[in-house]
Short mmCIF file of C-alpha atoms and ligand atoms in Angstrom, two decimals:
data_model
loop_
_atom_site.label_atom_id
_atom_site.label_comp_id
_atom_site.label_asym_id
_atom_site.label_seq_id
_atom_site.Cartn_x
_atom_site.Cartn_y
_atom_site.Cartn_z
CA MET A 404 15.73 -22.07 16.01
CA ALA A 405 18.70 -19.70 15.95
CA GLU A 406 18.24 -16.27 17.47
CA ARG A 407 19.53 -13.24 15.57
CA LEU A 408 20.06 -9.71 16.78
CA ILE A 409 19.91 -6.87 14.27
CA LEU A 410 21.57 -3.79 15.71
CA GLY A 411 21.01 -0.18 14.67
CA GLN A 412 18.89 2.83 15.48
CA ILE A 413 15.37 1.79 16.38
CA LEU A 414 12.11 3.65 16.06
CA ALA A 415 9.23 1.67 17.58
CA PHE A 416 5.70 3.06 17.54
CA ASP A 417 3.61 2.53 20.67
CA ARG A 418 0.48 4.10 19.20
CA ASP A 419 -1.05 5.82 16.20
CA PRO A 420 0.66 9.23 15.81
CA PHE A 421 -2.59 10.70 14.44
CA ALA A 422 -4.19 9.98 17.85
CA GLY A 423 -2.15 12.47 19.88
CA ASP A 424 1.23 14.19 19.94
CA PRO A 425 2.91 12.58 16.91
CA ALA A 426 6.47 12.95 18.19
CA GLY A 427 5.53 11.03 21.35
CA ALA A 428 4.06 8.08 19.47
CA ALA A 429 7.36 6.23 19.06
CA ARG A 430 10.37 5.25 21.16
CA HIS A 431 13.79 5.94 19.68
CA GLU A 432 16.93 4.00 20.60
CA THR A 433 20.15 5.35 19.12
CA ARG A 434 21.74 1.98 19.82
CA GLY A 435 18.91 -0.51 19.67
CA ALA A 436 18.30 -4.08 18.64
CA VAL A 437 15.62 -6.27 17.14
CA LEU A 438 15.69 -9.91 18.27
CA VAL A 439 14.46 -12.21 15.50
CA GLU A 440 13.72 -15.91 15.72
CA GLY A 441 12.00 -18.07 13.13
CA GLY A 442 10.80 -15.19 10.99
CA THR A 443 9.21 -13.34 13.90
CA ILE A 444 10.29 -10.42 16.07
CA ARG A 445 10.79 -11.65 19.65
CA ALA A 446 12.01 -8.48 21.36
CA VAL A 447 12.92 -4.85 20.66
CA GLY A 448 15.01 -2.68 22.94
CA PRO A 449 18.42 -1.29 23.84
CA ALA A 450 21.24 -3.24 22.16
CA ARG A 451 23.24 -3.63 25.33
CA ALA A 452 20.40 -5.24 27.29
CA LEU A 453 19.34 -7.58 24.48
CA ARG A 454 22.94 -8.67 23.82
CA ALA A 455 23.40 -9.46 27.51
CA ALA A 456 20.13 -11.41 27.63
CA HIS A 457 20.83 -13.34 24.40
CA PRO A 458 24.59 -14.02 24.36
CA GLY A 459 24.22 -16.85 21.82
CA ALA A 460 22.38 -14.77 19.22
CA VAL A 461 24.02 -14.18 15.85
CA VAL A 462 24.62 -10.43 15.54
CA GLU A 463 24.09 -8.35 12.40
CA ASP A 464 25.35 -4.87 13.20
CA MET A 465 23.89 -2.18 10.93
CA GLY A 466 25.77 0.63 12.70
CA ASP A 467 23.75 3.84 12.86
CA ARG A 468 21.29 2.78 10.20
CA LEU A 469 17.64 2.96 11.16
CA ILE A 470 15.91 -0.40 11.53
CA SER A 471 12.26 0.00 10.52
CA PRO A 472 9.39 -2.28 9.63
CA GLY A 473 9.45 -2.85 5.87
CA PHE A 474 7.23 -0.45 3.95
CA ILE A 475 3.72 -1.60 3.02
CA ASP A 476 2.17 -0.39 -0.22
CA ALA A 477 -1.58 -0.38 0.38
CA HIS A 478 -2.53 0.25 -3.27
CA VAL A 479 -0.54 -0.62 -6.38
CA HIS A 480 -1.11 -1.97 -9.88
CA TYR A 481 1.88 -4.23 -10.56
CA ALA A 482 0.69 -4.71 -14.16
CA GLN A 483 1.15 -0.96 -14.78
CA THR A 484 4.90 -1.11 -14.09
CA GLY A 485 5.62 -0.62 -17.79
CA ILE A 486 3.50 2.53 -18.17
CA VAL A 487 4.69 4.45 -15.11
CA ALA A 488 5.37 8.11 -15.95
CA SER A 489 3.19 8.31 -19.09
CA TRP A 490 2.64 11.90 -20.10
CA GLY A 491 -0.22 14.31 -20.31
CA ARG A 492 -3.57 12.68 -19.46
CA ARG A 493 -6.19 12.83 -16.75
CA LEU A 494 -7.77 9.74 -15.23
CA ILE A 495 -10.35 8.53 -17.77
CA ASP A 496 -8.18 9.49 -20.72
CA TRP A 497 -5.11 8.00 -19.01
CA LEU A 498 -6.93 4.70 -18.49
CA GLN A 499 -8.00 4.53 -22.14
CA THR A 500 -4.74 5.74 -23.65
CA TYR A 501 -2.14 3.97 -21.55
CA THR A 502 -3.60 1.60 -18.98
CA PHE A 503 -6.12 -0.52 -20.84
CA PRO A 504 -3.80 -1.20 -23.82
CA GLU A 505 -1.05 -2.21 -21.39
CA GLU A 506 -3.31 -4.48 -19.36
CA LEU A 507 -4.49 -6.26 -22.55
CA GLY A 508 -0.97 -7.66 -22.79
CA PHE A 509 -1.45 -9.66 -19.59
CA ALA A 510 -3.43 -12.30 -21.46
CA ASP A 511 0.11 -13.55 -22.08
CA GLU A 512 1.34 -15.61 -19.13
CA GLY A 513 4.99 -14.90 -19.83
CA ARG A 514 4.33 -11.19 -19.84
CA ALA A 515 2.55 -11.43 -16.49
CA ALA A 516 5.33 -13.51 -14.92
CA GLY A 517 8.05 -11.19 -16.25
CA THR A 518 6.30 -8.05 -15.04
CA ALA A 519 5.55 -9.58 -11.61
CA ALA A 520 9.25 -10.37 -11.15
CA LEU A 521 10.32 -6.94 -12.40
CA TYR A 522 7.82 -5.16 -10.16
CA LEU A 523 8.69 -7.17 -7.04
CA ASP A 524 12.41 -6.56 -7.55
CA LEU A 525 11.71 -2.82 -7.78
CA ALA A 526 9.49 -2.96 -4.69
CA LEU A 527 12.12 -4.80 -2.64
CA ALA A 528 14.84 -2.40 -3.78
CA ASN A 529 12.63 0.36 -2.36
CA GLY A 530 12.16 -1.44 0.95
CA ILE A 531 8.55 -2.45 0.23
CA THR A 532 8.03 -5.83 1.86
CA SER A 533 4.23 -6.14 1.55
CA MET A 534 1.69 -4.83 -0.91
CA ALA A 535 -1.93 -5.05 -2.02
CA THR A 536 -1.95 -5.11 -5.77
CA TYR A 537 -4.53 -5.12 -8.51
CA GLY A 538 -4.01 -7.67 -11.26
CA THR A 539 -5.67 -7.36 -14.64
CA VAL A 540 -8.91 -9.05 -15.69
CA HIS A 541 -6.88 -12.19 -16.49
CA ALA A 542 -6.72 -14.82 -13.73
CA THR A 543 -3.18 -15.63 -14.91
CA SER A 544 -2.06 -12.11 -13.95
CA VAL A 545 -2.94 -12.92 -10.33
CA GLU A 546 -1.46 -16.42 -10.46
CA ALA A 547 1.81 -15.04 -11.84
CA PHE A 548 1.94 -12.39 -9.14
CA PHE A 549 1.14 -14.79 -6.29
CA ALA A 550 3.73 -17.29 -7.54
CA ALA A 551 6.40 -14.56 -7.68
CA ALA A 552 5.44 -13.21 -4.23
CA ALA A 553 5.48 -16.72 -2.74
CA ARG A 554 8.97 -17.35 -4.16
CA ARG A 555 10.13 -14.23 -2.31
CA GLY A 556 8.28 -15.17 0.89
CA LEU A 557 6.23 -11.95 0.90
CA ARG A 558 3.02 -11.18 2.73
CA ALA A 559 0.97 -9.86 -0.18
CA TRP A 560 -2.57 -9.46 -1.41
CA ALA A 561 -3.79 -9.46 -5.00
CA GLY A 562 -6.97 -9.85 -6.94
CA LYS A 563 -8.27 -10.21 -10.44
CA THR A 564 -9.54 -6.82 -11.59
CA CYS A 565 -13.19 -7.22 -12.51
CA MET A 566 -14.84 -5.09 -15.24
CA ASP A 567 -18.01 -5.83 -17.19
CA ARG A 568 -18.57 -2.51 -18.94
CA ASN A 569 -16.83 0.62 -20.23
CA ALA A 570 -13.60 -1.21 -21.04
CA PRO A 571 -12.18 -2.85 -24.18
CA ALA A 572 -13.57 -6.29 -25.08
CA GLY A 573 -10.36 -8.11 -24.14
CA LEU A 574 -10.47 -6.65 -20.64
CA THR A 575 -14.05 -7.40 -19.66
CA ASP A 576 -15.60 -10.35 -17.91
CA SER A 577 -19.20 -10.60 -16.66
CA ALA A 578 -20.92 -10.67 -13.29
CA ASP A 579 -20.94 -14.48 -13.30
CA ALA A 580 -17.38 -14.89 -14.60
CA ALA A 581 -16.01 -12.32 -12.15
CA TYR A 582 -17.65 -14.22 -9.30
CA ALA A 583 -16.58 -17.67 -10.49
CA GLU A 584 -12.98 -16.81 -11.40
CA SER A 585 -12.42 -14.80 -8.24
CA LYS A 586 -13.85 -17.68 -6.20
CA ARG A 587 -11.53 -20.15 -7.92
CA LEU A 588 -8.54 -17.90 -7.21
CA ILE A 589 -9.59 -17.60 -3.56
CA ALA A 590 -9.72 -21.39 -3.26
CA ALA A 591 -6.30 -21.74 -4.86
CA TRP A 592 -4.40 -18.90 -3.18
CA HIS A 593 -6.11 -17.23 -0.23
CA GLY A 594 -4.31 -18.08 3.00
CA ARG A 595 -1.62 -20.06 1.18
CA GLY A 596 1.57 -19.16 3.07
CA ARG A 597 1.57 -15.40 3.46
CA LEU A 598 -0.78 -14.67 0.53
CA GLY A 599 -4.26 -13.21 0.73
CA TYR A 600 -6.94 -12.57 -1.84
CA ALA A 601 -8.43 -9.14 -2.50
CA ILE A 602 -11.79 -9.13 -4.27
CA THR A 603 -11.22 -6.39 -6.85
CA PRO A 604 -13.96 -4.56 -8.72
CA ARG A 605 -11.79 -2.01 -10.55
CA PHE A 606 -14.12 0.94 -9.87
CA ALA A 607 -17.83 1.63 -10.11
CA PRO A 608 -17.77 2.95 -13.72
CA THR A 609 -16.45 -0.35 -15.08
CA SER A 610 -18.81 -2.63 -13.17
CA THR A 611 -22.55 -3.03 -13.60
CA PRO A 612 -24.62 -3.11 -10.40
CA ALA A 613 -25.03 -6.83 -11.11
CA GLN A 614 -21.26 -7.38 -11.08
CA LEU A 615 -20.80 -5.37 -7.89
CA ALA A 616 -23.61 -7.38 -6.28
CA ALA A 617 -22.00 -10.68 -7.35
CA LEU A 618 -18.71 -9.59 -5.78
CA GLY A 619 -20.56 -8.47 -2.64
CA THR A 620 -22.04 -11.98 -2.42
CA LEU A 621 -18.57 -13.45 -2.87
CA TRP A 622 -17.21 -11.29 -0.02
CA ALA A 623 -20.05 -12.43 2.25
CA GLU A 624 -18.98 -16.01 1.48
CA HIS A 625 -15.29 -15.21 2.10
CA PRO A 626 -15.31 -12.40 4.68
CA ASP A 627 -11.61 -12.80 5.53
CA CYS A 628 -10.64 -11.68 2.02
CA LEU A 629 -9.99 -8.02 1.39
CA VAL A 630 -12.02 -5.92 -1.01
CA GLN A 631 -10.12 -3.25 -2.93
CA SER A 632 -11.42 -0.61 -5.30
CA HIS A 633 -11.16 3.05 -6.26
CA LEU A 634 -13.32 5.77 -4.73
CA SER A 635 -13.85 9.40 -5.62
CA GLU A 636 -10.56 10.06 -7.34
CA GLN A 637 -11.32 12.69 -9.98
CA THR A 638 -14.24 15.05 -10.56
CA GLU A 639 -15.03 13.80 -14.11
CA GLU A 640 -15.20 10.29 -12.67
CA LEU A 641 -17.67 11.41 -9.99
CA ALA A 642 -20.00 12.84 -12.62
CA TRP A 643 -19.75 9.57 -14.57
CA VAL A 644 -20.64 7.51 -11.48
CA ALA A 645 -23.64 9.77 -10.83
CA ARG A 646 -24.89 9.09 -14.38
CA LEU A 647 -24.24 5.34 -14.19
CA PHE A 648 -25.75 4.85 -10.71
CA PRO A 649 -28.73 7.23 -10.60
CA ALA A 650 -30.19 5.52 -7.55
CA ALA A 651 -26.99 5.80 -5.50
CA ARG A 652 -26.80 8.56 -2.89
CA ASP A 653 -23.13 9.10 -3.73
CA TYR A 654 -20.11 7.21 -5.07
CA LEU A 655 -19.60 5.09 -1.94
CA ASP A 656 -23.26 4.11 -2.03
CA ALA A 657 -22.72 2.29 -5.33
CA TYR A 658 -20.41 -0.06 -3.39
CA GLU A 659 -22.47 -0.03 -0.21
CA ALA A 660 -25.62 -1.14 -2.03
CA ALA A 661 -23.65 -4.18 -3.21
CA GLY A 662 -22.36 -5.13 0.23
CA LEU A 663 -18.81 -4.04 -0.56
CA VAL A 664 -18.22 -1.59 2.30
CA GLY A 665 -17.01 -2.69 5.73
CA PRO A 666 -13.90 -3.75 7.65
CA GLY A 667 -11.49 -5.27 5.14
CA ALA A 668 -12.57 -3.01 2.27
CA VAL A 669 -9.85 -0.60 1.21
CA PHE A 670 -10.61 2.27 -1.13
CA GLY A 671 -7.91 4.02 -3.09
CA HIS A 672 -7.87 7.85 -3.24
CA ALA A 673 -11.12 8.96 -1.48
CA ILE A 674 -10.48 12.61 -2.33
CA HIS A 675 -13.77 14.29 -3.20
CA LEU A 676 -15.92 12.81 -0.43
CA THR A 677 -19.28 14.06 0.78
CA PRO A 678 -19.87 14.34 4.53
CA ARG A 679 -22.05 11.24 4.29
CA GLU A 680 -19.29 9.25 2.64
CA ARG A 681 -16.77 10.27 5.29
CA ALA A 682 -19.20 9.33 8.04
CA ARG A 683 -20.04 5.99 6.43
CA LEU A 684 -16.38 5.07 5.96
CA ALA A 685 -15.86 5.76 9.67
CA GLU A 686 -19.02 3.91 10.77
CA THR A 687 -18.42 0.84 8.66
CA GLY A 688 -14.68 0.40 9.38
CA ALA A 689 -13.68 0.59 5.72
CA ALA A 690 -10.15 1.84 5.01
CA VAL A 691 -8.57 4.39 2.68
CA ALA A 692 -5.33 4.13 0.74
CA HIS A 693 -3.89 7.61 0.21
CA CYS A 694 -2.00 7.75 -3.09
CA PRO A 695 -0.45 11.22 -3.23
CA THR A 696 2.04 10.85 -6.10
CA SER A 697 -0.82 9.57 -8.25
CA ASN A 698 -3.18 12.31 -7.12
CA LEU A 699 -0.64 14.94 -8.12
CA PHE A 700 0.51 13.17 -11.29
CA ILE A 701 -2.97 12.51 -12.75
CA GLY A 702 -4.20 15.83 -11.38
CA SER A 703 -6.89 14.31 -9.15
CA GLY A 704 -6.83 16.52 -6.06
CA LEU A 705 -5.72 16.73 -2.45
CA CYS A 706 -6.91 13.97 -0.12
CA ASP A 707 -7.70 15.02 3.45
CA VAL A 708 -5.80 12.10 4.93
CA ALA A 709 -5.37 13.72 8.35
CA GLY A 710 -9.09 14.50 8.51
CA LEU A 711 -9.96 10.91 7.60
CA ALA A 712 -7.52 9.59 10.22
CA ALA A 713 -9.07 11.91 12.81
CA LEU A 714 -12.44 10.23 12.13
CA GLY A 715 -10.81 6.89 13.01
CA ILE A 716 -10.79 5.64 9.43
CA PRO A 717 -7.82 3.28 8.90
CA VAL A 718 -5.51 5.04 6.45
CA GLY A 719 -2.44 3.74 4.67
CA LEU A 720 -0.17 4.95 1.93
CA GLY A 721 -0.17 3.61 -1.62
CA THR A 722 2.12 4.23 -4.56
CA ASP A 723 -0.71 3.50 -7.05
CA THR A 724 2.02 2.79 -9.60
CA GLY A 725 1.62 3.34 -12.61
CA GLY A 726 -0.91 6.16 -11.97
CA GLY A 727 1.51 6.97 -9.21
CA SER A 728 4.83 8.20 -10.48
CA SER A 729 7.25 6.36 -8.17
CA PHE A 730 8.05 2.93 -6.74
CA SER A 731 9.51 4.60 -3.65
CA MET A 732 7.54 4.84 -0.41
CA LEU A 733 9.94 7.62 0.63
CA ARG A 734 8.93 9.64 -2.43
CA THR A 735 5.29 8.74 -1.67
CA MET A 736 5.69 10.04 1.90
CA ALA A 737 7.20 13.23 0.49
CA ALA A 738 4.20 13.69 -1.78
CA ALA A 739 1.87 13.10 1.19
CA TYR A 740 3.73 15.87 2.99
CA GLU A 741 3.37 18.19 0.00
CA VAL A 742 -0.34 17.41 -0.37
CA GLY A 743 -0.75 18.11 3.35
CA GLN A 744 1.02 21.45 2.97
CA LEU A 745 -1.30 22.42 0.12
CA ARG A 746 -4.23 21.58 2.44
CA GLY A 747 -2.73 23.61 5.29
CA ARG A 748 -1.84 20.59 7.44
CA ALA A 749 1.87 19.66 7.60
CA LEU A 750 2.06 15.93 8.34
CA HIS A 751 4.66 15.09 11.00
CA PRO A 752 7.43 12.63 10.03
CA ALA A 753 5.91 10.20 12.55
CA GLU A 754 2.57 10.39 10.73
CA LEU A 755 4.23 9.89 7.35
CA TRP A 756 6.23 6.89 8.59
CA TRP A 757 3.12 5.40 10.21
CA LEU A 758 1.13 5.72 6.98
CA ALA A 759 3.81 3.70 5.16
CA THR A 760 4.10 1.00 7.86
CA ALA A 761 1.63 0.37 10.70
CA GLY A 762 -1.12 2.52 9.19
CA ALA A 763 -0.92 0.65 5.90
CA ALA A 764 -0.91 -2.66 7.80
CA ARG A 765 -4.05 -1.62 9.66
CA SER A 766 -5.74 -0.52 6.44
CA LEU A 767 -5.18 -4.06 5.14
CA GLY A 768 -6.41 -5.68 8.36
CA ALA A 769 -2.91 -6.99 9.10
CA GLU A 770 -1.85 -4.87 12.06
CA THR A 771 -1.27 -7.92 14.25
CA ARG A 772 1.09 -9.43 11.65
CA ILE A 773 3.17 -6.71 9.99
CA GLY A 774 4.10 -3.03 10.09
CA ARG A 775 5.55 -2.58 13.60
CA LEU A 776 8.67 -3.37 15.58
CA ALA A 777 7.08 -5.38 18.37
CA PRO A 778 7.19 -8.93 19.72
CA GLY A 779 5.07 -11.32 17.67
CA ILE A 780 5.15 -9.20 14.51
CA GLU A 781 6.60 -10.83 11.40
CA ALA A 782 10.22 -9.80 10.82
CA ASP A 783 9.89 -7.90 7.54
CA LEU A 784 12.46 -5.18 8.10
CA VAL A 785 14.48 -2.52 6.35
CA ALA A 786 17.67 -0.76 7.39
CA LEU A 787 17.82 2.83 6.20
CA ASP A 788 20.89 4.92 5.62
CA LEU A 789 19.83 8.39 6.82
CA ALA A 790 22.78 9.96 4.97
CA SER A 791 22.42 8.21 1.62
CA THR A 792 23.36 11.19 -0.57
CA PRO A 793 25.58 14.21 0.10
CA ALA A 794 22.56 16.52 0.09
CA ILE A 795 20.71 14.40 2.65
CA ALA A 796 23.84 13.78 4.74
CA GLN A 797 24.66 17.47 5.19
CA ARG A 798 21.09 18.23 6.30
CA ALA A 799 20.78 15.20 8.59
CA ALA A 800 24.07 16.16 10.26
CA ARG A 801 22.34 19.25 11.70
CA ALA A 802 19.39 17.29 13.11
CA GLY A 803 18.47 17.79 16.75
CA ASP A 804 16.35 14.65 17.10
CA ILE A 805 15.35 11.53 15.19
CA TRP A 806 12.44 13.23 13.41
CA GLU A 807 14.71 15.94 12.05
CA ALA A 808 17.22 13.26 11.10
CA LEU A 809 14.52 11.28 9.29
CA PHE A 810 12.80 14.10 7.44
CA PRO A 811 15.56 14.79 4.84
CA THR A 812 15.45 11.11 3.88
CA ILE A 813 11.65 11.28 3.60
CA MET A 814 11.81 14.36 1.40
CA MET A 815 14.91 13.60 -0.68
CA GLY A 816 15.53 9.87 -0.27
CA ASP A 817 15.09 7.06 -2.77
CA ASP A 818 16.25 3.45 -3.16
CA ARG A 819 19.81 4.49 -2.29
CA ALA A 820 18.63 4.91 1.31
CA ILE A 821 17.57 1.24 1.54
CA ALA A 822 20.69 -0.42 2.98
CA ALA A 823 19.19 -3.83 3.78
CA VAL A 824 15.90 -5.72 3.58
CA TRP A 825 14.76 -8.77 5.54
CA ILE A 826 11.71 -10.86 4.66
CA ALA A 827 10.44 -13.02 7.54
CA GLY A 828 13.83 -12.60 9.15
CA GLU A 829 15.85 -13.60 6.07
CA ARG A 830 18.20 -11.03 4.60
CA ARG A 831 17.11 -10.41 0.99
CA ARG A 832 19.15 -7.34 0.03
N1 GUN B 359 -9.47 4.10 -11.42
C1 GUN B 359 -9.80 2.96 -12.08
N2 GUN B 359 -8.73 2.28 -12.48
C2 GUN B 359 -7.67 2.98 -12.07
C3 GUN B 359 -6.27 2.76 -12.18
O1 GUN B 359 -5.78 1.80 -12.75
N3 GUN B 359 -5.48 3.73 -11.62
C4 GUN B 359 -5.99 4.81 -10.97
N4 GUN B 359 -5.16 5.69 -10.45
N5 GUN B 359 -7.30 5.03 -10.88
C5 GUN B 359 -8.13 4.12 -11.41
ZN1 ZN B 360 -5.24 2.52 -8.41
#
């Protein structure tokens, strides 16, 4: 198979930047190269050395653009694309006013297919090459998404959103139907190409204990699937969970009692956690998707993502679109920085970049497949223009090192910074 060399600036992480000096977690090559063969990264290093060692490789020279792993969105609702940036509500009200009416429309297959294509085009334009998305209650919403992701060759996870209470009639299933339909979707799609299934109880308030238990049984039968749900996002929601699950020690316990907490479970938000919940997430190996634009937009609160990472909890970044207000992982990193500042902990650019790439991959149990520039990792890549607007360019021109050069793009960048995208080694944009 033909070898290809993609030349540009390279930033390759050797370790988790939360686990030590963040600036020392990655190697920077001002003139580097990524050797790609058959959809996989074969080597990463200085351009001169790799060109000499692989004289027959086809060269794609991206100049001084930064070659990075594609961004990974650890938590998104593709079906909410049409209601992004809806004004004036907090979580429960927002769900009832905007989200549930929108999701009712996904009974229509054409609507699901059209939105999946629209969403994936927006994601790719923003350099997002993998994602874990919620569907709606309708199995067709997941089938439409998987078909669209497969056409684009993406590594992606999705699941039918299960709800058997506290939602409109057209959006509810039952414990048995959630189990059976999810199981059928697993048989049809899980492990097909680059696709994976995520068992998806929406959140504790919209599932009975019986439905959560049925999905826990399903996970035990298919332990290589992900589980995704929401955890401790907004204070009104916490009070609701306490009323609905009087026997549970806390919010996480509602999931734990059903067998839904462990490695491969990824919980969105995780803001208002008790010490027990933090400890249990760490002990069980469950992951957290930090969704800062959403947490600011819906007014949920400030997640202690650095504190969770320090406990060893796998943490990744999620747009949570349409509760999140942007399709851009750059904008999402910027919001994570702002949330950190409000908590008194400025996240380093290395930490922000990690959350959007290798950290997100780890949170989805895919760290050996995606999210890093390293031999054997799938070649989902982006090339970033670190001077994509005049405002960014003039600031980046003063940078003393790569982190200073990167930070203006993190804080002010958008899809204009995404100069190229490769999926499994194929140039897609
Ligand atoms: N909690 C339950 N459902 C949702 C959702 O769709 N978005 C967000 N942000 N939180 C939720
Ligand atoms: Zn969400």
